[in-house]
PDB file of C-alpha atoms in Angstrom:
ATOM      1  CA  MET M   1       0.000   0.000   0.000  1.00 41.00           C
ATOM      2  CA  PRO M   2       1.575   3.314  -1.032  1.00 50.00           C
ATOM      3  CA  ASP M   3       2.258   5.902   1.639  1.00 65.00           C
ATOM      4  CA  GLN M   4      -0.318   8.619   1.981  1.00 84.00           C
ATOM      5  CA  VAL M   5       0.558  12.125   0.899  1.00 91.00           C
ATOM      6  CA  ARG M   6       2.186  14.031   3.724  1.00 95.00           C
ATOM      7  CA  LEU M   7      -0.312  16.583   5.013  1.00 96.00           C
ATOM      8  CA  ILE M   8       0.889  19.978   6.165  1.00 97.00           C
ATOM      9  CA  LYS M   9      -1.561  22.438   7.672  1.00 96.00           C
ATOM     10  CA  LYS M  10      -1.135  26.176   7.492  1.00 96.00           C
ATOM     11  CA  TYR M  11      -2.655  28.177  10.317  1.00 95.00           C
ATOM     12  CA  PRO M  12      -3.790  31.827  10.319  1.00 90.00           C
ATOM     13  CA  ASN M  13      -0.568  32.818  12.104  1.00 88.00           C
ATOM     14  CA  ARG M  14       1.266  31.558   8.967  1.00 87.00           C
ATOM     15  CA  ARG M  15       2.810  28.651  10.854  1.00 94.00           C
ATOM     16  CA  LEU M  16       3.074  25.289   9.114  1.00 96.00           C
ATOM     17  CA  TYR M  17       2.204  22.104  10.986  1.00 97.00           C
ATOM     18  CA  ASP M  18       3.436  18.711   9.775  1.00 96.00           C
ATOM     19  CA  THR M  19       0.793  16.145  10.699  1.00 95.00           C
ATOM     20  CA  ARG M  20       3.216  13.241  10.161  1.00 94.00           C
ATOM     21  CA  THR M  21       5.753  14.425  12.711  1.00 95.00           C
ATOM     22  CA  SER M  22       3.207  16.354  14.829  1.00 96.00           C
ATOM     23  CA  SER M  23       5.456  19.411  14.870  1.00 96.00           C
ATOM     24  CA  TYR M  24       5.692  22.879  13.405  1.00 96.00           C
ATOM     25  CA  ILE M  25       8.031  23.289  10.425  1.00 96.00           C
ATOM     26  CA  THR M  26       9.484  26.157   8.443  1.00 95.00           C
ATOM     27  CA  LEU M  27       9.560  26.989   4.756  1.00 94.00           C
ATOM     28  CA  THR M  28      13.111  25.614   4.678  1.00 94.00           C
ATOM     29  CA  ASP M  29      11.800  22.280   5.961  1.00 96.00           C
ATOM     30  CA  VAL M  30       9.233  22.233   3.146  1.00 96.00           C
ATOM     31  CA  LYS M  31      12.047  22.889   0.683  1.00 94.00           C
ATOM     32  CA  ASP M  32      13.890  19.871   2.113  1.00 94.00           C
ATOM     33  CA  LEU M  33      10.777  17.758   1.467  1.00 94.00           C
ATOM     34  CA  VAL M  34      10.830  18.898  -2.158  1.00 93.00           C
ATOM     35  CA  LEU M  35      14.520  18.033  -2.498  1.00 90.00           C
ATOM     36  CA  ALA M  36      13.847  14.617  -0.965  1.00 90.00           C
ATOM     37  CA  ASN M  37      11.028  13.984  -3.478  1.00 87.00           C
ATOM     38  CA  ASP M  38       8.598  13.542  -0.586  1.00 92.00           C
ATOM     39  CA  ASP M  39       4.981  13.903  -1.686  1.00 94.00           C
ATOM     40  CA  PHE M  40       3.139  16.437   0.428  1.00 96.00           C
ATOM     41  CA  GLN M  41       0.167  18.758   0.359  1.00 96.00           C
ATOM     42  CA  VAL M  42      -0.258  22.049   2.174  1.00 97.00           C
ATOM     43  CA  VAL M  43      -3.820  22.900   3.151  1.00 97.00           C
ATOM     44  CA  ASP M  44      -5.483  25.738   5.004  1.00 96.00           C
ATOM     45  CA  ALA M  45      -6.136  24.477   8.530  1.00 95.00           C
ATOM     46  CA  LYS M  46      -9.485  26.279   8.677  1.00 93.00           C
ATOM     47  CA  THR M  47     -10.971  25.933   5.188  1.00 95.00           C
ATOM     48  CA  GLY M  48      -9.093  22.910   3.854  1.00 94.00           C
ATOM     49  CA  ASP M  49      -8.132  24.793   0.660  1.00 96.00           C
ATOM     50  CA  ASP M  50      -5.059  23.507  -1.173  1.00 97.00           C
ATOM     51  CA  LEU M  51      -2.179  25.956  -0.653  1.00 96.00           C
ATOM     52  CA  THR M  52       0.618  23.797  -2.070  1.00 97.00           C
ATOM     53  CA  ARG M  53       1.250  25.942  -5.156  1.00 95.00           C
ATOM     54  CA  GLY M  54       1.397  29.107  -3.071  1.00 95.00           C
ATOM     55  CA  ILE M  55       3.983  27.583  -0.718  1.00 96.00           C
ATOM     56  CA  LEU M  56       6.091  26.341  -3.632  1.00 95.00           C
ATOM     57  CA  LEU M  57       5.969  29.816  -5.188  1.00 94.00           C
ATOM     58  CA  GLN M  58       7.198  31.274  -1.890  1.00 94.00           C
ATOM     59  CA  ILE M  59      10.151  28.881  -1.943  1.00 94.00           C
ATOM     60  CA  ILE M  60      10.957  29.879  -5.540  1.00 92.00           C
ATOM     61  CA  LEU M  61      10.719  33.569  -4.587  1.00 92.00           C
ATOM     62  CA  GLU M  62      13.184  33.084  -1.736  1.00 91.00           C
ATOM     63  CA  GLU M  63      15.560  31.150  -3.977  1.00 90.00           C
ATOM     64  CA  GLU M  64      15.368  33.844  -6.668  1.00 89.00           C
ATOM     65  CA  ALA M  65      16.130  36.516  -4.057  1.00 88.00           C
ATOM     66  CA  GLY M  66      19.000  34.494  -2.608  1.00 82.00           C
ATOM     67  CA  GLY M  67      21.710  35.837  -4.910  1.00 74.00           C
ATOM     68  CA  ALA M  68      21.742  33.218  -7.699  1.00 77.00           C
ATOM     69  CA  PRO M  69      18.479  33.758  -9.620  1.00 83.00           C
ATOM     70  CA  MET M  70      17.516  31.310 -12.341  1.00 83.00           C
ATOM     71  CA  PHE M  71      15.084  33.567 -14.195  1.00 84.00           C
ATOM     72  CA  THR M  72      16.041  36.869 -15.804  1.00 85.00           C
ATOM     73  CA  SER M  73      13.772  39.907 -15.581  1.00 87.00           C
ATOM     74  CA  ASP M  74      13.146  39.639 -19.314  1.00 87.00           C
ATOM     75  CA  LEU M  75      12.037  36.009 -19.008  1.00 83.00           C
ATOM     76  CA  LEU M  76       9.744  36.780 -16.072  1.00 87.00           C
ATOM     77  CA  SER M  77       8.184  39.672 -17.993  1.00 88.00           C
ATOM     78  CA  HIS M  78       7.437  37.419 -20.942  1.00 83.00           C
ATOM     79  CA  MET M  79       5.959  34.769 -18.665  1.00 83.00           C
ATOM     80  CA  ILE M  80       3.652  37.365 -17.088  1.00 87.00           C
ATOM     81  CA  ARG M  81       2.439  38.388 -20.548  1.00 85.00           C
ATOM     82  CA  PHE M  82       1.279  34.827 -21.185  1.00 83.00           C
ATOM     83  CA  TYR M  83      -1.272  35.070 -18.351  1.00 85.00           C
ATOM     84  CA  GLY M  84      -4.691  35.626 -19.868  1.00 84.00           C
ATOM     85  CA  ASN M  85      -3.288  34.766 -23.289  1.00 76.00           C
ATOM     86  CA  ALA M  86      -4.889  32.070 -25.411  1.00 72.00           C
ATOM     87  CA  MET M  87      -1.644  30.073 -25.185  1.00 72.00           C
ATOM     88  CA  GLN M  88      -1.342  30.247 -21.369  1.00 77.00           C
ATOM     89  CA  GLY M  89      -2.248  26.586 -20.856  1.00 77.00           C
ATOM     90  CA  MET M  90       0.090  25.473 -23.619  1.00 78.00           C
ATOM     91  CA  MET M  91       2.938  27.533 -22.162  1.00 76.00           C
ATOM     92  CA  GLY M  92       2.594  25.885 -18.756  1.00 78.00           C
ATOM     93  CA  LYS M  93       2.542  22.375 -20.222  1.00 81.00           C
ATOM     94  CA  TYR M  94       5.466  23.184 -22.513  1.00 79.00           C
ATOM     95  CA  LEU M  95       7.659  24.348 -19.640  1.00 78.00           C
ATOM     96  CA  GLU M  96       6.582  21.404 -17.481  1.00 81.00           C
ATOM     97  CA  ASN M  97       7.554  18.857 -20.144  1.00 82.00           C
ATOM     98  CA  ASN M  98      10.908  20.499 -20.790  1.00 76.00           C
ATOM     99  CA  ILE M  99      11.801  20.698 -17.106  1.00 77.00           C
ATOM    100  CA  LYS M 100      10.879  17.020 -16.733  1.00 80.00           C
ATOM    101  CA  ALA M 101      13.183  16.157 -19.639  1.00 79.00           C
ATOM    102  CA  PHE M 102      15.977  18.154 -18.010  1.00 72.00           C
ATOM    103  CA  THR M 103      15.394  16.354 -14.688  1.00 76.00           C
ATOM    104  CA  ASP M 104      15.440  12.958 -16.392  1.00 78.00           C
ATOM    105  CA  MET M 105      18.824  13.817 -17.912  1.00 74.00           C
ATOM    106  CA  GLN M 106      20.152  14.734 -14.479  1.00 70.00           C
ATOM    107  CA  MET M 107      18.900  11.437 -13.011  1.00 75.00           C
ATOM    108  CA  LYS M 108      20.644   9.470 -15.784  1.00 77.00           C
ATOM    109  CA  LEU M 109      23.936  11.179 -14.934  1.00 72.00           C
ATOM    110  CA  GLN M 110      23.507  10.174 -11.296  1.00 71.00           C
ATOM    111  CA  ASP M 111      22.693   6.581 -12.252  1.00 76.00           C
ATOM    112  CA  GLN M 112      25.819   6.389 -14.411  1.00 75.00           C
ATOM    113  CA  ALA M 113      27.961   7.595 -11.515  1.00 69.00           C
ATOM    114  CA  ARG M 114      26.445   4.935  -9.230  1.00 72.00           C
ATOM    115  CA  SER M 115      26.961   2.181 -11.795  1.00 78.00           C
ATOM    116  CA  ILE M 116      30.653   3.046 -12.129  1.00 74.00           C
ATOM    117  CA  TYR M 117      31.575   3.610  -8.488  1.00 67.00           C
ATOM    118  CA  GLY M 118      28.811   1.734  -6.652  1.00 69.00           C
ATOM    119  CA  GLU M 119      25.731   2.784  -4.753  1.00 68.00           C
ATOM    120  CA  ASN M 120      27.348   3.648  -1.419  1.00 65.00           C
ATOM    121  CA  SER M 121      30.949   4.120  -2.495  1.00 61.00           C
ATOM    122  CA  PRO M 122      32.656   7.061  -0.700  1.00 59.00           C
ATOM    123  CA  ILE M 123      34.532   7.769  -3.926  1.00 55.00           C
ATOM    124  CA  SER M 124      31.290   7.979  -5.863  1.00 56.00           C
ATOM    125  CA  GLN M 125      29.694  10.294  -3.327  1.00 56.00           C
ATOM    126  CA  ASP M 126      32.786  12.496  -3.151  1.00 60.00           C
ATOM    127  CA  LEU M 127      33.096  12.758  -6.930  1.00 59.00           C
ATOM    128  CA  TRP M 128      29.394  13.501  -7.306  1.00 54.00           C
ATOM    129  CA  ALA M 129      29.620  16.195  -4.636  1.00 59.00           C
ATOM    130  CA  GLN M 130      32.576  17.757  -6.456  1.00 61.00           C
ATOM    131  CA  PHE M 131      30.703  17.561  -9.741  1.00 59.00           C
ATOM    132  CA  LEU M 132      27.735  19.409  -8.249  1.00 57.00           C
ATOM    133  CA  ASN M 133      30.002  22.029  -6.657  1.00 59.00           C
ATOM    134  CA  PHE M 134      31.734  22.768  -9.942  1.00 55.00           C
ATOM    135  CA  GLN M 135      28.914  22.125 -12.369  1.00 56.00           C
ATOM    136  CA  GLY M 136      25.966  23.268 -10.264  1.00 56.00           C
ATOM    137  CA  PRO M 137      26.252  26.968 -11.191  1.00 59.00           C
ATOM    138  CA  ALA M 138      26.922  26.033 -14.816  1.00 59.00           C
ATOM    139  CA  MET M 139      23.879  23.756 -14.915  1.00 59.00           C
ATOM    140  CA  GLN M 140      21.763  26.477 -13.312  1.00 60.00           C
ATOM    141  CA  SER M 141      22.973  28.969 -15.925  1.00 64.00           C
ATOM    142  CA  MET M 142      22.291  26.443 -18.673  1.00 63.00           C
ATOM    143  CA  MET M 143      18.791  25.901 -17.312  1.00 63.00           C
ATOM    144  CA  GLY M 144      18.135  29.639 -17.372  1.00 64.00           C
ATOM    145  CA  ALA M 145      19.416  29.901 -20.952  1.00 69.00           C
ATOM    146  CA  TYR M 146      17.342  26.870 -21.912  1.00 65.00           C
ATOM    147  CA  MET M 147      14.203  28.457 -20.460  1.00 66.00           C
ATOM    148  CA  GLU M 148      15.010  31.700 -22.277  1.00 69.00           C
ATOM    149  CA  GLN M 149      15.389  29.864 -25.589  1.00 71.00           C
ATOM    150  CA  SER M 150      12.172  27.937 -24.987  1.00 69.00           C
ATOM    151  CA  LYS M 151      10.354  31.195 -24.319  1.00 67.00           C
ATOM    152  CA  LYS M 152      11.618  32.733 -27.562  1.00 73.00           C
ATOM    153  CA  MET M 153      10.643  29.669 -29.571  1.00 74.00           C
ATOM    154  CA  LEU M 154       7.164  29.617 -28.063  1.00 71.00           C
ATOM    155  CA  THR M 155       6.733  33.339 -28.715  1.00 74.00           C
ATOM    156  CA  GLN M 156       7.714  32.846 -32.357  1.00 76.00           C
ATOM    157  CA  MET M 157       5.264  29.974 -32.630  1.00 75.00           C
ATOM    158  CA  GLN M 158       2.511  32.156 -31.172  1.00 72.00           C
ATOM    159  CA  GLU M 159       3.246  34.901 -33.694  1.00 78.00           C
ATOM    160  CA  GLN M 160       3.131  32.373 -36.545  1.00 77.00           C
ATOM    161  CA  VAL M 161      -0.227  31.018 -35.368  1.00 76.00           C
ATOM    162  CA  GLU M 162      -1.666  34.539 -35.132  1.00 77.00           C
ATOM    163  CA  SER M 163      -0.328  35.385 -38.590  1.00 79.00           C
ATOM    164  CA  GLN M 164      -1.766  32.200 -40.107  1.00 76.00           C
ATOM    165  CA  THR M 165      -5.102  32.887 -38.431  1.00 74.00           C
ATOM    166  CA  ARG M 166      -5.247  36.395 -39.913  1.00 76.00           C
ATOM    167  CA  ASN M 167      -4.381  35.047 -43.364  1.00 76.00           C
ATOM    168  CA  LEU M 168      -6.956  32.271 -43.035  1.00 74.00           C
ATOM    169  CA  PHE M 169      -9.850  34.573 -42.222  1.00 71.00           C
ATOM    170  CA  SER M 170      -8.812  37.397 -44.564  1.00 71.00           C
ATOM    171  CA  GLY M 171     -10.650  35.666 -47.437  1.00 66.00           C
ATOM    172  CA  PHE M 172     -13.966  35.650 -45.589  1.00 64.00           C
ATOM    173  CA  GLN M 173     -16.342  38.605 -45.599  1.00 64.00           C
ATOM    174  CA  PHE M 174     -17.574  39.436 -42.106  1.00 57.00           C
ATOM    175  CA  PRO M 175     -19.973  42.275 -41.263  1.00 59.00           C
ATOM    176  CA  ASN M 176     -18.140  45.438 -40.236  1.00 57.00           C
ATOM    177  CA  TYR M 177     -14.774  43.657 -40.692  1.00 51.00           C
ATOM    178  CA  SER M 178     -11.838  45.066 -42.629  1.00 51.00           C
ATOM    179  CA  GLN M 179      -8.101  44.461 -42.489  1.00 52.00           C
ATOM    180  CA  ASN M 180      -7.387  48.132 -43.070  1.00 52.00           C
ATOM    181  CA  PRO M 181      -8.421  50.451 -40.191  1.00 49.00           C
ATOM    182  CA  GLN M 182      -8.925  53.292 -42.727  1.00 51.00           C
ATOM    183  CA  ASP M 183     -11.493  51.187 -44.537  1.00 50.00           C
ATOM    184  CA  VAL M 184     -13.426  50.816 -41.290  1.00 47.00           C
ATOM    185  CA  GLY M 185     -13.601  54.592 -40.947  1.00 51.00           C
ATOM    186  CA  GLN M 186     -14.724  55.017 -44.554  1.00 50.00           C
ATOM    187  CA  ASN M 187     -17.418  52.383 -44.145  1.00 49.00           C
ATOM    188  CA  ALA M 188     -18.662  54.052 -40.999  1.00 49.00           C
ATOM    189  CA  ALA M 189     -18.818  57.407 -42.772  1.00 51.00           C
ATOM    190  CA  ALA M 190     -20.699  55.883 -45.674  1.00 50.00           C
ATOM    191  CA  GLU M 191     -23.429  54.332 -43.528  1.00 51.00           C
ATOM    192  CA  PRO M 192     -25.440  57.546 -42.863  1.00 52.00           C
ATOM    193  CA  ARG M 193     -25.671  58.208 -46.612  1.00 51.00           C
ATOM    194  CA  LYS M 194     -27.096  54.711 -47.141  1.00 48.00           C
ATOM    195  CA  THR M 195     -29.652  55.301 -44.421  1.00 48.00           C
ATOM    196  CA  SER M 196     -30.784  58.640 -45.848  1.00 47.00           C
ATOM    197  CA  SER M 197     -31.176  57.142 -49.337  1.00 47.00           C
ATOM    198  CA  ASN M 198     -33.361  54.370 -47.928  1.00 49.00           C
ATOM    199  CA  LYS M 199     -35.693  56.901 -46.323  1.00 49.00           C
ATOM    200  CA  LYS M 200     -36.314  58.558 -49.673  1.00 47.00           C
TER     201      LYS M 200
END
């Protein structure tokens, strides 16, 4: 039987209570749960509302303010512009899939290190620790650049879809529709003359 999701309650005083350990925890402790791949859910102690996403966003905000941000201001601005956009759902799924692929690559590197030096080999652990110390900042920078490139590609795709949509519907005649804004003004000016001629 699989373990139940770890339930964490958030009280009005902003304190977090871990029901598994029956103790109060901090945001840093929640971050450790994330790093340990421990499934958990944060709920409002009074209403029962799911607050997990909000807590995870707080952790990201603290990490971004910690001196080694992953996201540039330009990238964050573009991400904000996708909210309310027709492609918002697609953007979220696109980033999720790409981050999963990046994580899978990282796991394969770890598995290769274990297969060469053994599961609990001190040499393996020491080498992996050194690799993370040296390559961690580089991997973080690469991840930021990868996200930036993904954003640009998705923006270009959005522009192409909008352009194709305009071209597709340009051949159809819709009431009060014109590609040229000047034509709209001319049509509006011509309407009173049509009305007066009909009265006669």
